[in-house]
Structures are given as C-alpha cells and as structure tokens.
Coordinates of C-alpha atoms (C1' of nucleotides) in Angstrom, one line a residue:
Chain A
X1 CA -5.4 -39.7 -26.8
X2 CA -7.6 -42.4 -26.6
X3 CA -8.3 -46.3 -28.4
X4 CA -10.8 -44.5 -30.4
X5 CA -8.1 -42.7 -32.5
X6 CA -7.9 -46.0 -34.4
X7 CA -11.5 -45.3 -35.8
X8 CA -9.6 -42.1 -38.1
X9 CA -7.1 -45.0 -39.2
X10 CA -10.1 -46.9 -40.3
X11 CA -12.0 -43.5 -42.5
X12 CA -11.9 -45.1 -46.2
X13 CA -12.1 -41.3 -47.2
X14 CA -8.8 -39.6 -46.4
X15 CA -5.3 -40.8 -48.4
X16 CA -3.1 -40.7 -44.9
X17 CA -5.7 -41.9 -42.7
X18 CA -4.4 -40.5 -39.6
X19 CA -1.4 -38.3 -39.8
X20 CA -3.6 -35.5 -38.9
X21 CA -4.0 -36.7 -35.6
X22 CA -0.7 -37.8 -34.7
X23 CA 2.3 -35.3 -35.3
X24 CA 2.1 -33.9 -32.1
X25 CA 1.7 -37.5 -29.3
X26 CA 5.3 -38.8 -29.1
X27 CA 7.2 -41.2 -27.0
X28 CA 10.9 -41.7 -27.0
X29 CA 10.7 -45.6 -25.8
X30 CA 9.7 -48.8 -27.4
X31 CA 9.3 -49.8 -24.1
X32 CA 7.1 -47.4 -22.7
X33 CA 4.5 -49.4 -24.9
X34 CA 1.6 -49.6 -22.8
X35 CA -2.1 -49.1 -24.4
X36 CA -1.2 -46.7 -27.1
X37 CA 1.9 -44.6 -27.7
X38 CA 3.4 -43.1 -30.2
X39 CA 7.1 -44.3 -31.2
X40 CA 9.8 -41.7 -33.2
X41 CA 13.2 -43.7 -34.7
X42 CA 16.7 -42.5 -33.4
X43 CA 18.4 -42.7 -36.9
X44 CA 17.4 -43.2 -40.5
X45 CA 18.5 -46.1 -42.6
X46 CA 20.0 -47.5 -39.5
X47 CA 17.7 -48.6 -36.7
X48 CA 16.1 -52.4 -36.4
X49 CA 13.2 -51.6 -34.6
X50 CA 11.4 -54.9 -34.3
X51 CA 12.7 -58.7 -35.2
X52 CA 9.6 -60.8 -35.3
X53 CA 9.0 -62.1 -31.4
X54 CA 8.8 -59.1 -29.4
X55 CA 5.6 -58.1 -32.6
X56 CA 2.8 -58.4 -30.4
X57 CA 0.6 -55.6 -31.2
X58 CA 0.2 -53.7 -34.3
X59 CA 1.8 -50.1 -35.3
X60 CA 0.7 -48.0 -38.3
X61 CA 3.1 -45.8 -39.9
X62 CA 2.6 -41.7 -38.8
X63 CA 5.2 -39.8 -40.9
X64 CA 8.4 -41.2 -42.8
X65 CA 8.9 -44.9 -44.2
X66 CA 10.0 -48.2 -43.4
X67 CA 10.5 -51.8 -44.5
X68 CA 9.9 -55.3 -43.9
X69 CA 12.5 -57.4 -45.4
X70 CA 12.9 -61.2 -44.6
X71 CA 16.5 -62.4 -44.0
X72 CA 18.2 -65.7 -44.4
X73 CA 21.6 -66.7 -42.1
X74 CA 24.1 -66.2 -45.3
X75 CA 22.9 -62.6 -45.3
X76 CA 20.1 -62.9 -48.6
X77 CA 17.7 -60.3 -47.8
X78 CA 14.0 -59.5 -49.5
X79 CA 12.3 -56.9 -49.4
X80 CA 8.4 -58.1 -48.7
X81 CA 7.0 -54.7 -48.0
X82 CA 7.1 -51.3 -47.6
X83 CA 5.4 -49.2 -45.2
X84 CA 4.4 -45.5 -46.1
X85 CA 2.2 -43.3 -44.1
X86 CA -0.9 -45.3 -42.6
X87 CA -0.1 -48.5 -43.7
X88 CA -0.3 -51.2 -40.8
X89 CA 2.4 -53.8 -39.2
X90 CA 2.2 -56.0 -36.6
X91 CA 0.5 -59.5 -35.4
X92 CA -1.1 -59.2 -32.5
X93 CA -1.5 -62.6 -30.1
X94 CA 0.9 -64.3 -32.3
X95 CA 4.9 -64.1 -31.7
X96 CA 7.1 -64.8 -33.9
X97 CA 6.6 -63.2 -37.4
X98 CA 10.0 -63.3 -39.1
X99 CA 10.7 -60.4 -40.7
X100 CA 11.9 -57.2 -39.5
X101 CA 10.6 -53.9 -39.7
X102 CA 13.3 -51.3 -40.5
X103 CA 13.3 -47.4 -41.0
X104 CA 15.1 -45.7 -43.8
X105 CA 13.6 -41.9 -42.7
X106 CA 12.8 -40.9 -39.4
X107 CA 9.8 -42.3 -38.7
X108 CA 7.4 -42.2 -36.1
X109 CA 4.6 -45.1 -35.8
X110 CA 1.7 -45.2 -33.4
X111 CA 1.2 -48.5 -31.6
X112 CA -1.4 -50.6 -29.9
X113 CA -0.9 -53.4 -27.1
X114 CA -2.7 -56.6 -28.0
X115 CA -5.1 -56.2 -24.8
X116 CA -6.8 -52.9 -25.9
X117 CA -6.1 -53.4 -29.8
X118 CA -8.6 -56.9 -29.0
X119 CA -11.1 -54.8 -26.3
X120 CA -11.4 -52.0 -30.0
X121 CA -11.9 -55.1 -32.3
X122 CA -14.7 -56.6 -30.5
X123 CA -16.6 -53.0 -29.5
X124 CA -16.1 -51.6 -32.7
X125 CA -16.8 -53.8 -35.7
X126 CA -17.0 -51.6 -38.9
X127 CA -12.7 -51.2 -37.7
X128 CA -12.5 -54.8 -37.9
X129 CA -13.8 -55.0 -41.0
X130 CA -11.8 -52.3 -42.7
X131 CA -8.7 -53.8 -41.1
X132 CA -9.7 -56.9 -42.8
X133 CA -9.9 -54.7 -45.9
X134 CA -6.9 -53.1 -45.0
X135 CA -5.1 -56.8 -44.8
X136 CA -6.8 -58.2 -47.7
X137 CA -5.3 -55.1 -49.9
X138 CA -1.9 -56.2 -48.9
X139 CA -2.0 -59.8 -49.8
X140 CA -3.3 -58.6 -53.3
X141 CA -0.2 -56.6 -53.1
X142 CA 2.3 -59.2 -52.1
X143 CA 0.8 -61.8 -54.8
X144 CA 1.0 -59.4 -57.1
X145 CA 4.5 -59.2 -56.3
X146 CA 5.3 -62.6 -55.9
X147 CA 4.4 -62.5 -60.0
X148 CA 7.0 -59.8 -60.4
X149 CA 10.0 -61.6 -58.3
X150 CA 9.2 -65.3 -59.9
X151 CA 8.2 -64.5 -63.7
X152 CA 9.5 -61.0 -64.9
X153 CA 12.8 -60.2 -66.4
X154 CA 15.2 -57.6 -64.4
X155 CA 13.7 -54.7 -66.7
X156 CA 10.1 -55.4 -66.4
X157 CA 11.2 -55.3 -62.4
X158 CA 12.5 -52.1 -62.5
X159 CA 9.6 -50.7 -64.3
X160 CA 6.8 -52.5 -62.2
X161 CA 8.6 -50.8 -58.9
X162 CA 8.8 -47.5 -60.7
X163 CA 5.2 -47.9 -61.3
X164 CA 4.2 -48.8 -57.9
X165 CA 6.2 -45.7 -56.7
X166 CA 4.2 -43.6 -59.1
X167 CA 0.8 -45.2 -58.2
X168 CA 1.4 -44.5 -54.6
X169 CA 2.9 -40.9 -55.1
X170 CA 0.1 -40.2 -57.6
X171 CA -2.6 -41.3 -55.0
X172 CA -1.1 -39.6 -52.2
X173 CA -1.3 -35.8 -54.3
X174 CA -4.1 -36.7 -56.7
X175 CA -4.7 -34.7 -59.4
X176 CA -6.8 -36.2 -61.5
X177 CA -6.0 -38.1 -65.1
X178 CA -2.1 -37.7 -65.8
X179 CA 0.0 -39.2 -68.5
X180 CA 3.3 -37.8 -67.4
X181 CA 4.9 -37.5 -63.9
X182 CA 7.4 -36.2 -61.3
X183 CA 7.8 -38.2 -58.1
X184 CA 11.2 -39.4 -55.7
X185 CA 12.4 -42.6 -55.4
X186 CA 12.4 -42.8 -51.8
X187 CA 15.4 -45.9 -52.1
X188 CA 19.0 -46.7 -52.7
X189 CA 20.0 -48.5 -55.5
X190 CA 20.2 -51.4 -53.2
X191 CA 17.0 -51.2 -51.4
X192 CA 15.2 -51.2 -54.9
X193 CA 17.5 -54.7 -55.4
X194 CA 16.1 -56.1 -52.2
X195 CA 12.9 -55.5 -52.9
X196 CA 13.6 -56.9 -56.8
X197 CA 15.3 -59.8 -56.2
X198 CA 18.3 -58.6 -58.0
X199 CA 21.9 -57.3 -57.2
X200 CA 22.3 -53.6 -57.2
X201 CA 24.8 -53.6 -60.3
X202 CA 22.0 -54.6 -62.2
X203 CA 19.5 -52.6 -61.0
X204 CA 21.7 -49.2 -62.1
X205 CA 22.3 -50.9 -65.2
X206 CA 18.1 -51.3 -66.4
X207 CA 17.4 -48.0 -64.8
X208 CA 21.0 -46.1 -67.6
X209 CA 18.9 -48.4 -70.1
X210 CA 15.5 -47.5 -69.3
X211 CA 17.0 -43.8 -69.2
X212 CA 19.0 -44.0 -72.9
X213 CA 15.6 -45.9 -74.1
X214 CA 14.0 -42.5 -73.1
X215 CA 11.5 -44.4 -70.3
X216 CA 12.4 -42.2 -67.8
X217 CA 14.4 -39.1 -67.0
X218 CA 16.5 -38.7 -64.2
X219 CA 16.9 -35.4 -62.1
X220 CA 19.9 -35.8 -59.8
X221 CA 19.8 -39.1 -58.6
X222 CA 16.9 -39.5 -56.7
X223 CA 14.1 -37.9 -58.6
X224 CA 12.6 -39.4 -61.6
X225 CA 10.7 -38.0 -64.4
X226 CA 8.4 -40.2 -66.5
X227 CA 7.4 -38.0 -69.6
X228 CA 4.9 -41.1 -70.6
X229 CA 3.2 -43.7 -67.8
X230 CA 1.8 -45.6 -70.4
X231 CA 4.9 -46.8 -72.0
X232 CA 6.2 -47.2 -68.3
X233 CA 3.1 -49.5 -67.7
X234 CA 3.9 -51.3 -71.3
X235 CA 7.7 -52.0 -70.0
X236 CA 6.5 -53.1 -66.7
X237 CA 4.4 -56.2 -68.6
X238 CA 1.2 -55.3 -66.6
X239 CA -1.8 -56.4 -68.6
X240 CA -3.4 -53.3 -67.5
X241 CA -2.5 -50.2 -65.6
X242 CA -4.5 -50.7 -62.9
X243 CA -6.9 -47.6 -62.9
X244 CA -3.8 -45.3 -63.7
X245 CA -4.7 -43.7 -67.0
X246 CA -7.5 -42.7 -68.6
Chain B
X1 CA -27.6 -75.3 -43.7
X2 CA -27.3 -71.6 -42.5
X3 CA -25.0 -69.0 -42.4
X4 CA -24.0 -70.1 -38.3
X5 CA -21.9 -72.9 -40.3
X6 CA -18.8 -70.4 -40.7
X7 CA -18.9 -70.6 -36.9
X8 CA -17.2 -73.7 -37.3
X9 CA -14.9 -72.6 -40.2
X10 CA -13.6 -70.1 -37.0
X11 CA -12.8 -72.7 -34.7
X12 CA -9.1 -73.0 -34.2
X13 CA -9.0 -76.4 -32.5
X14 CA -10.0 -78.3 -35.6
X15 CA -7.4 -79.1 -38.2
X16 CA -9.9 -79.3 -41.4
X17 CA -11.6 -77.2 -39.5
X18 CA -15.2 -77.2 -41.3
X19 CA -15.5 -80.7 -43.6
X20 CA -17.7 -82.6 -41.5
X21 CA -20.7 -80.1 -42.2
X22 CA -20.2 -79.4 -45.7
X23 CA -19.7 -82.9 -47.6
X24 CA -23.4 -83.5 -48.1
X25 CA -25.1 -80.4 -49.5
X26 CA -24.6 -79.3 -52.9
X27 CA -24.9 -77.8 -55.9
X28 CA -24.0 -78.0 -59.5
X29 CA -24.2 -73.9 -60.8
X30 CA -21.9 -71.1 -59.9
X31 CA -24.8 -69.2 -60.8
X32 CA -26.8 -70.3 -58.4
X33 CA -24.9 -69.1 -55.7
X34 CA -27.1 -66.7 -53.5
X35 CA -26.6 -66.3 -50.3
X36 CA -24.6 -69.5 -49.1
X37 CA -24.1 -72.2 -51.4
X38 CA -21.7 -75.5 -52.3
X39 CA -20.3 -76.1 -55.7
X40 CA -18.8 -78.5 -57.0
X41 CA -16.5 -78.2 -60.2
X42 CA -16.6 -80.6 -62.8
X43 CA -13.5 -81.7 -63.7
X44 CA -10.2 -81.6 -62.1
X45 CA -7.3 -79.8 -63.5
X46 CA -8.7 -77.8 -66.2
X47 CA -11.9 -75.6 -64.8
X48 CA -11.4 -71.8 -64.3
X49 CA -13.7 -71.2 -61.6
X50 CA -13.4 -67.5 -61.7
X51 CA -11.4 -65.0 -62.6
X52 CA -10.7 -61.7 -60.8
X53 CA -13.7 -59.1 -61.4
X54 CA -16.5 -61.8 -60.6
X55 CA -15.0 -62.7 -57.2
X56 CA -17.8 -60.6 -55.1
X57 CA -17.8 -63.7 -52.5
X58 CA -15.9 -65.6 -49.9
X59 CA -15.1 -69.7 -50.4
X60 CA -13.4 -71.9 -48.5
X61 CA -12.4 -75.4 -50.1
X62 CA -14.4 -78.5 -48.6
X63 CA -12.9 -80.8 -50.5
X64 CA -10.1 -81.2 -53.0
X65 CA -7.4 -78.6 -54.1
X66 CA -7.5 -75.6 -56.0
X67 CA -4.8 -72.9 -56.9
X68 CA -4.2 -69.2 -57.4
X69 CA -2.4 -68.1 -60.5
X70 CA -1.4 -64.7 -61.9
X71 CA -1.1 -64.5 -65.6
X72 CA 0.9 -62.1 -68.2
X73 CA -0.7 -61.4 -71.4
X74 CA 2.0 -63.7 -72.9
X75 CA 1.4 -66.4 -71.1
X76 CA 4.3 -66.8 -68.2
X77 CA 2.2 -67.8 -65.0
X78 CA 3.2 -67.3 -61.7
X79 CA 1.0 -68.8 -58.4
X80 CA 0.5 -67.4 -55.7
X81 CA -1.4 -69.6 -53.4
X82 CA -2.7 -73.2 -53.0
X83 CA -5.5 -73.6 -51.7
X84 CA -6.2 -77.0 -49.4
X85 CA -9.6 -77.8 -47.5
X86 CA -10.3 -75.1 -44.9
X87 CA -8.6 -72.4 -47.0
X88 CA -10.5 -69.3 -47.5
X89 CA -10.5 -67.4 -51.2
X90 CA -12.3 -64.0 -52.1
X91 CA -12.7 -60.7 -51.8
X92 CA -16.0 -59.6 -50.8
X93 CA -16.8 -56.0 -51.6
X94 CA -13.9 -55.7 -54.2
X95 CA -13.9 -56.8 -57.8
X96 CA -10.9 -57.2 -60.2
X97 CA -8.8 -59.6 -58.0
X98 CA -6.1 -60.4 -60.6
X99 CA -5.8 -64.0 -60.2
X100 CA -7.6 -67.3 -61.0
X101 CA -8.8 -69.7 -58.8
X102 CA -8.5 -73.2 -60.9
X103 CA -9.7 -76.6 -59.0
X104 CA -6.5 -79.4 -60.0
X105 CA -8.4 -81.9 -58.1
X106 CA -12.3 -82.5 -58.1
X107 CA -13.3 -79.7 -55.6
X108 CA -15.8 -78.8 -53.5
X109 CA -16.5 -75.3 -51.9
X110 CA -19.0 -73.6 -49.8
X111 CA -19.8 -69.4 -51.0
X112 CA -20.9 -66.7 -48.7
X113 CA -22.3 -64.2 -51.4
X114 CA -21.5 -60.3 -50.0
X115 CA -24.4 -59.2 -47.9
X116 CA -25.0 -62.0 -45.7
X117 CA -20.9 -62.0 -45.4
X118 CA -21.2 -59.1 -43.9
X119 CA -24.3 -59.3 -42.0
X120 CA -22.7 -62.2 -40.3
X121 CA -19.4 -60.4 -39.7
X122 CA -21.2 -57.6 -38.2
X123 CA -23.1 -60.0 -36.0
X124 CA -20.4 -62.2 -34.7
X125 CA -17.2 -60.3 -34.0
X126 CA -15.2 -63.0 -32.7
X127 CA -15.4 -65.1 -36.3
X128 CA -14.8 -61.4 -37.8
X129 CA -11.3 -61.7 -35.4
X130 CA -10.8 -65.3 -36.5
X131 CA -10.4 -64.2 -40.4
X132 CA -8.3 -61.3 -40.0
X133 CA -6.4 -64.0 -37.9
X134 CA -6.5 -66.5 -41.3
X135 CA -5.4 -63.5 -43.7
X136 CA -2.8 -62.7 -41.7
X137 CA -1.4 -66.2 -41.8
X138 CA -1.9 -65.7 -45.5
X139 CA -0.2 -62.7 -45.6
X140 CA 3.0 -64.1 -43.9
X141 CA 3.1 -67.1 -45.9
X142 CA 3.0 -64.8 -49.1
X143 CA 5.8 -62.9 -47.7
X144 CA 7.7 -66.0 -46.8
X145 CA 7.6 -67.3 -50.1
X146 CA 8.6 -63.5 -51.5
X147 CA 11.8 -64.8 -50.3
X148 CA 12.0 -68.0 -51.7
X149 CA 10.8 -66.6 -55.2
X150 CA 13.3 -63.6 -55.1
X151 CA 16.7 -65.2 -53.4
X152 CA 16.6 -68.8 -53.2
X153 CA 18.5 -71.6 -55.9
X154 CA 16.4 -73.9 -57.6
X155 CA 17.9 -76.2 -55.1
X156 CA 16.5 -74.9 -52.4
X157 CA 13.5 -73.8 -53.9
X158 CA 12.4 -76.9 -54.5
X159 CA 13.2 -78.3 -51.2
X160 CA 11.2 -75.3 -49.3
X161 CA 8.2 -76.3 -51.4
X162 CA 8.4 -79.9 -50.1
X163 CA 9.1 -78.5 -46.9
X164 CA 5.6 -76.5 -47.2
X165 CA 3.6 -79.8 -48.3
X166 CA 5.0 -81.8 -45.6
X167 CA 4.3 -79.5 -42.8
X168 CA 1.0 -78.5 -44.5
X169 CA 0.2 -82.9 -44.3
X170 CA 1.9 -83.6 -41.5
X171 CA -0.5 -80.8 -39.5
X172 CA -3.1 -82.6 -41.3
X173 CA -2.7 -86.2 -39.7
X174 CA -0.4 -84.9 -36.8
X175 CA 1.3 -87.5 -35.1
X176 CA 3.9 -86.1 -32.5
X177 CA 7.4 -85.0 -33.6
X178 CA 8.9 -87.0 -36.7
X179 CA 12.3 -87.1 -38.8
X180 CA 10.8 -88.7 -41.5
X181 CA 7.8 -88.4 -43.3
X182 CA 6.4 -89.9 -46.4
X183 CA 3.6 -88.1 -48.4
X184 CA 1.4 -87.2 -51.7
X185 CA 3.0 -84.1 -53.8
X186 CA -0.5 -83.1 -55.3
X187 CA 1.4 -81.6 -58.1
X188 CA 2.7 -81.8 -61.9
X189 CA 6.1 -80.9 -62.4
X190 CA 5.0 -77.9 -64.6
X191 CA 2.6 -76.7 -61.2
X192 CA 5.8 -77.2 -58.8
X193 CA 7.7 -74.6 -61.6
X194 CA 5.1 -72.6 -61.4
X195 CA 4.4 -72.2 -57.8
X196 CA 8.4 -71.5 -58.1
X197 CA 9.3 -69.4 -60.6
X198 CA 11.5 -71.9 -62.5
X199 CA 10.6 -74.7 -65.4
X200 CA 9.5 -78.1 -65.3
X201 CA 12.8 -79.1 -66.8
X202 CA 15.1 -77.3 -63.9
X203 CA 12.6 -78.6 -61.5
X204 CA 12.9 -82.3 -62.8
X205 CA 16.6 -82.1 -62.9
X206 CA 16.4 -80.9 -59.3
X207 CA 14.6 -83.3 -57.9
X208 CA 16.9 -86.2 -59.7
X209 CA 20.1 -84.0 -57.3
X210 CA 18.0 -84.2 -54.3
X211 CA 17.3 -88.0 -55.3
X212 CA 20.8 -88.7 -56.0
X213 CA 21.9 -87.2 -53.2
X214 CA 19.9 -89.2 -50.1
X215 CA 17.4 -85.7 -49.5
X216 CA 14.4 -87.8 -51.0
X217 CA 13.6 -91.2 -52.1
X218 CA 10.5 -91.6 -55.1
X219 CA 7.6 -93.9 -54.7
X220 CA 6.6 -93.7 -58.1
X221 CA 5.9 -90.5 -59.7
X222 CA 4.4 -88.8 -57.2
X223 CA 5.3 -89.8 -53.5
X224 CA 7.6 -88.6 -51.7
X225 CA 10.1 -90.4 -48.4
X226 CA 11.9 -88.0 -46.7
X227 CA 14.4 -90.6 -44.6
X228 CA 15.7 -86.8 -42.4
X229 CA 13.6 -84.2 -42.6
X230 CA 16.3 -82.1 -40.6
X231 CA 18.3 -82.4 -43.5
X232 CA 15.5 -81.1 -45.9
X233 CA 15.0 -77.8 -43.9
X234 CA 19.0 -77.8 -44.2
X235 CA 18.2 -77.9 -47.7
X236 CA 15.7 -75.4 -48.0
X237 CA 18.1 -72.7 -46.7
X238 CA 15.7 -71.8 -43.7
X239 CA 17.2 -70.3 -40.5
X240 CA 14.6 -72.4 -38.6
X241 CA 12.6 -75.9 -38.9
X242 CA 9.3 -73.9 -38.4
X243 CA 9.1 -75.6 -35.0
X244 CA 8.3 -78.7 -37.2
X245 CA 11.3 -80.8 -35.4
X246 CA 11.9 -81.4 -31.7
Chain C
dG1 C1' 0.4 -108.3 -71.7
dA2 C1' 0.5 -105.0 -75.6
dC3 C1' -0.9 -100.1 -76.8
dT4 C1' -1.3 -95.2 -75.9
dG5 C1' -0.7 -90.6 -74.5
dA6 C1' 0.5 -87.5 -71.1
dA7 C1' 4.1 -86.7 -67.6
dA8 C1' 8.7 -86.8 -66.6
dT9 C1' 13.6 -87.3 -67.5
dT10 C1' 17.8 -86.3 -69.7
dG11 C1' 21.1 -84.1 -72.9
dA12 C1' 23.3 -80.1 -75.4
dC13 C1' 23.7 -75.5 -75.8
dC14 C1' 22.7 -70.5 -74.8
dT15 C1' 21.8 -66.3 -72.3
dG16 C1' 20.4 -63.0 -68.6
dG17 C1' 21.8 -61.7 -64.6
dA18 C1' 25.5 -62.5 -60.9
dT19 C1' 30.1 -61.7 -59.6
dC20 C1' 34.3 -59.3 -59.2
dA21 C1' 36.6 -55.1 -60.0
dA22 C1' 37.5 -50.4 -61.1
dA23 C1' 36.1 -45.7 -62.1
dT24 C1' 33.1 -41.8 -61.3
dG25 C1' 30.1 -38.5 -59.0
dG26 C1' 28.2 -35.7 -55.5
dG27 C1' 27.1 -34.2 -50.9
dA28 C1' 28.9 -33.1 -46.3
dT29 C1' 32.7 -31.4 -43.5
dT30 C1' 36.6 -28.6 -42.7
Chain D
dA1 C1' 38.1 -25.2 -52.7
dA2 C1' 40.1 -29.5 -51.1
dT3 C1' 39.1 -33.9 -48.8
dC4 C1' 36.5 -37.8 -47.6
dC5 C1' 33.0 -41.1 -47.9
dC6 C1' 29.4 -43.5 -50.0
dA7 C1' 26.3 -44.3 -53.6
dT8 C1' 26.3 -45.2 -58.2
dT9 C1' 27.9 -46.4 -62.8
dT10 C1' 30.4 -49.1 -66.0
dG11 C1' 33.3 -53.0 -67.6
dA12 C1' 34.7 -57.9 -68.0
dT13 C1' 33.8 -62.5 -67.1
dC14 C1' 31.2 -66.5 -65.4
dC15 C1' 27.6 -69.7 -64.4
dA16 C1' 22.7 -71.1 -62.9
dG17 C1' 18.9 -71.8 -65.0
dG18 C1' 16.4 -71.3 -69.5
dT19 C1' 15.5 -73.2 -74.1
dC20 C1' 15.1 -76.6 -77.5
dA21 C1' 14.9 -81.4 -78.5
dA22 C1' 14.9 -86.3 -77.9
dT23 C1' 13.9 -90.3 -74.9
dT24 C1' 11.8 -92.8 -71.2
dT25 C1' 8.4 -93.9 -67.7
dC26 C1' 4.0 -95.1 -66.2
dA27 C1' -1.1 -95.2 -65.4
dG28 C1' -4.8 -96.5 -67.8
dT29 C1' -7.3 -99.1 -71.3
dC30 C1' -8.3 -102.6 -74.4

DNA sequence: GACTGAAATTGACCTGGATCAAATGGGATT
DNA sequence: AATCCCATTTGATCCAGGTCAATTTCAGTC
C-alpha cells in the first residue's frame, strides 16, 4: 500500500472514494502511525481518539462514523461535524485544532504523516486541488449550518438534520428522482442535540410532533420513514432543496 | 499586474499579506472581470456584490470589509464570515454558493476568474498548499463559532465576538503581549446580532452589562477599551486565551 | 449652535426552549 | 420469561432572550 492510494480518495466519480481499497490494510495502534496506516477503533460510542494537538496529519474515514464536537470546560458540547465514509480530518503542520474526533461505530480511518501527506501534495497537484475542493465543500457545509444553529427554531432544526441525513443516505444508494424515503438515523437523541444546539428533551419532543404532524414515520426507534421530502424540505425553512427533488 | 501577484497573497510572513500591490490598479465593472481584475464597490453598506450561482471566481479583499450572510426566504439572516483585507472569498468551479458577499465599508478586491485560477494552481504547488492552508483556517474558525452560535449566552456571545475583533486587530498592528487593548468595532449593532444569532436589542442590553460591569469601557459609539483582556476571554467562556496572553 | 435622521438604548411583557423530574420502552443477559 | 440498564418520552415549571414600543444619543449638515 503505497502514498498513491490517496489518488482513489481524490476520483470525483465514486460516492465512497476509497473504501474499496481499504477493508482489508489494518493496524491496531495510533502509534504505529508512520507514513500511512490504517487505524480500527476499540469500542463504539466510547473511544476519544484524537484531542486537537497530537492532529498532525490527516485521516479519511474507511468504514463506520465519527464526530467532531467542540467542548467547553462546564461540559457544553457541539457537534461541528460529522464524518461518514471518505470524508477527511486532520490539519497537517499545524497543532492544536480543538475539537475532538470521536467514534460512535467501529470505525477504521486510514492516515497520513504530514512528511509524505506534503511529498503527495507537491508531486501530485490535480489531489491538491480536489482536496481543496474537498475542504471548500465543508466550509459550505459548516456555514450552512452555522445558519441553522443561530436563526432556525428547534423544529426547523430537526427537520434540516433529517434532511441532511436523507441527502447523504440518498447520495450514498442513488436511485434516481425520489419523493419518499427510508433511511437510519445513525444518532442518539442526544447526539442529534449536540449537533442542534438543543437539549435532548426537546429534541424527542419535535421529532413525537413532527411524527403526529405526519412529517415523518418512525419504525422502531432508529429508522425513519419520510412518506414526502418535499414537505420535509418545506419544515426545514430551506429556500430550496438543494438538487433533492425533481 | 499578472497572475504571479497571488504569490504574494501566499506569503505567510506578511500580516495584510497582499495590500501593497493591489491599491493602485483598478476597475469600476464586475463585468469586466476576465482573467484578473480589481473592483471597487461603490458604496459602503448597502452593495450586494454577488450572490451564490455567479461566484465562478476567487477574491481576496484589498481594502475595506465585506461580509457573508445566509438568508431565509423570510428574511432572518444569519453570517457566516467577515471578511478583512487578505481574506479570500469564492468558489471557483462551483456555482450556487448560498451566501452573499456585501461590502459594509468602501471595498476593494482583486478576482482570479476560473481558468487562469487554475492554470496558476497547477503551476505553482506551493501557493496551491498555502490556500488549502487558508481554508482550513476558515474551516476551524467556522467550527469555532458553531459553538458559540449553538451553546453560548448572549453574554458570552458577545464577548467571544469582541474577543475575535481584538485578536483579529491586534495581529494586525501586533505589538508584543498586551492586557489591554483599545480598538474600532466595524460593526452596527443589528451586524453584531447577526454575526450572533441574537437581536440588536439583546445585543445592546449586553453590551450596557459588560459596560456596567468593568469588561468594557465605550469611546463613543463605536470604540471599544478593554482595561483586562484576561477577563474578557473569562467572559467569553473559552477554555483558552487563544495564545493571545502571555 | 440648532436641526435631522439613523443608530442605539431602555422598558414592559411574552414565549420557546431549558430545566428538573417521573414514567415508559426495548434490547441484552441470565 | 424475568431482570437490568439505557435510551426515550412525557409532564410541569422557569427564565433567557425575543418582541413591541418609546426614548435618547450622536454624527453630520446647514
């Protein structure tokens, strides 16, 4: 397994750039981090695996899922992002970023020492570019979320995550034009407040409302059934539905 | 004036890091922009430069302020960036940004229009590392401020803000370590809600507290004397001073 | 120095979401 | 099937910040 495996990260063309190529590479220790290696969590939902100084090289997400959440000393947490299958973390040549990346599945993430991550930038500059992309995409994201945690109200939140969910899930299996949908909420109640800004209570009590308002449909307690996206879209206060329908 | 200038845009040492070559050649048209241009806007506080889906560029601010808001339908703004000299905007390559760039000072910016952007980055890989570099800054601010919009008071909401504008001057005209600091807030009341998810009236009232209370002192309307700025960062709720003190 | 209009302050009241607390449900283990 | 442990739901109350409305301040301008 060489540096150039990063150049299947950077293919525009396939939805998880680079699972293909990584199930079967594994390490057991951050610390055997040298060049690249491939790095498999203990224990879902439990395991810190990075607090911002020791970042200094970048990861991308193989199989499962994980979080960044920011943390003040009283114990407030936000959620700022969340990392699915070959989506990138990390700050190479720069300690100190000060959130912490947590997994809430077993998760396994290959990673990239700053030395040879900087040799690939400078040899191969169509990668560098698409990172930029890449990076670009995800501060769209995070201002588009900064809209959501400032100016919506806690029902509008629920629905804009939903649809995020459902944009994601939809892109990851696409099947073409759909005005009704299946997916799993891959979060607890409070995860889904982290990432909202709100308190869990409240977060149970929109998603009973959007349920009796007949927004969604709930099958157990983790998968969610939304018989019509454009009414989500409509609850979620998005001026458009970004591509979604029609 | 050629496209080499961004050269200097990439140099790290330099605190306004390109305004020496850019305060002399201009011009009046958006329109005109093709291949690498200045503009100027015309009046301060009320131009919308662009909006989201003709943003096929990259600017950087020479002169002047500008922010970046995200709008509902009915009205409730949010921003998500401000935008100082040296600051980059755009998304080359990518149309439908969802924000507006609006200058709140006279403004001056140099373009890159798309091809030459990327002729340049394929030519000069280490400027290409430099902006990843900048968007990743970006990106961490953005996420910082995730937290401040989803689990800070008004209190301390407003006092992270001046925190931000402080540091962001005080890197400007840097002087050594300092406890206090007085400085320009560039902003209305109705802007500082908006950057923070509040209203003018909660921000006014909380700036009376922190008056009241020894945090700030008012130099007319708009400048600010922090007499401790240890006990501003106290305010703000932040686990660390941003290696701002001592 | 008086006039003007926008920006800012201050007051009174109301509400959405937080807080505190209790009840319910559902999956894993024995 | 009974038990345990969490996640979740639901209820009751409270309060930070929003809303609506009335002044006040101040930078220009004549």
């Amino acid at each position: 397994m060489t540096v150039e495996t990063l150049a299947h990260v950077g293919c525009a063309d396939c939805p998880i750039r680079h699972r293909a190529v990584c199930a079967r590479c594994e390490e057991d220790e951050l610390a055997a981090l040298d060049g690249i290696k491939y790095y498999r969590s203990y224990e879902a939902g439990q395991l810190i695996i990075w607090s911002g100084d020791v970042m200094n090289f970048v990861g991308s997400v193989v199989s499962g899922i994980a979080t960044l959440t920011q943390t003040m000393e009283d114990g407030r947490t936000q959620m700022v992002g969340l990392l699915l299958p070959s989506d990138f973390v990390g700050r190479p040549g720069r300690s100190g970023a000060a959130y912490n990346v947590v997994a809430t599945t077993d998760l396994v993430m290959c990673c990239f020492r700053k030395k040879p991550f900087e040799d690939l930038m400078a040899r191969t500059p169509h990668i560098a570019q698409r990172l930029l992309e890449m990076t670009l995409d995800e501060l769209d994201a995070a201002r588009e979320w900064m809209l959501v945690l400032g100016r919506k109200t806690a029902r509008e939140k629920i629905a804009s995550l939903l649809t995020i969910i459902a944009r994601r899930d939809a892109s990851l299996t696409p099947q073409g034009v759909v005005n009704t949908l299946t997916f799993d909420l891959p979060l607890t109640r409070e995860a889904m407040a982290d990432y909202l800004g709100l308190t869990l209570e409240t977060v149970s009590r929109q998603m009973s409302a959007l349920k009796k308002d007949g927004v969604i449909t709930l099958e157990g307690k983790r998968r969610i059934h939304v018989p019509n996206m454009a009414r989500l879209f409509e609850e979620a206060g998005d001026d458009s539905d970004g591509g979604f329908l029609s």
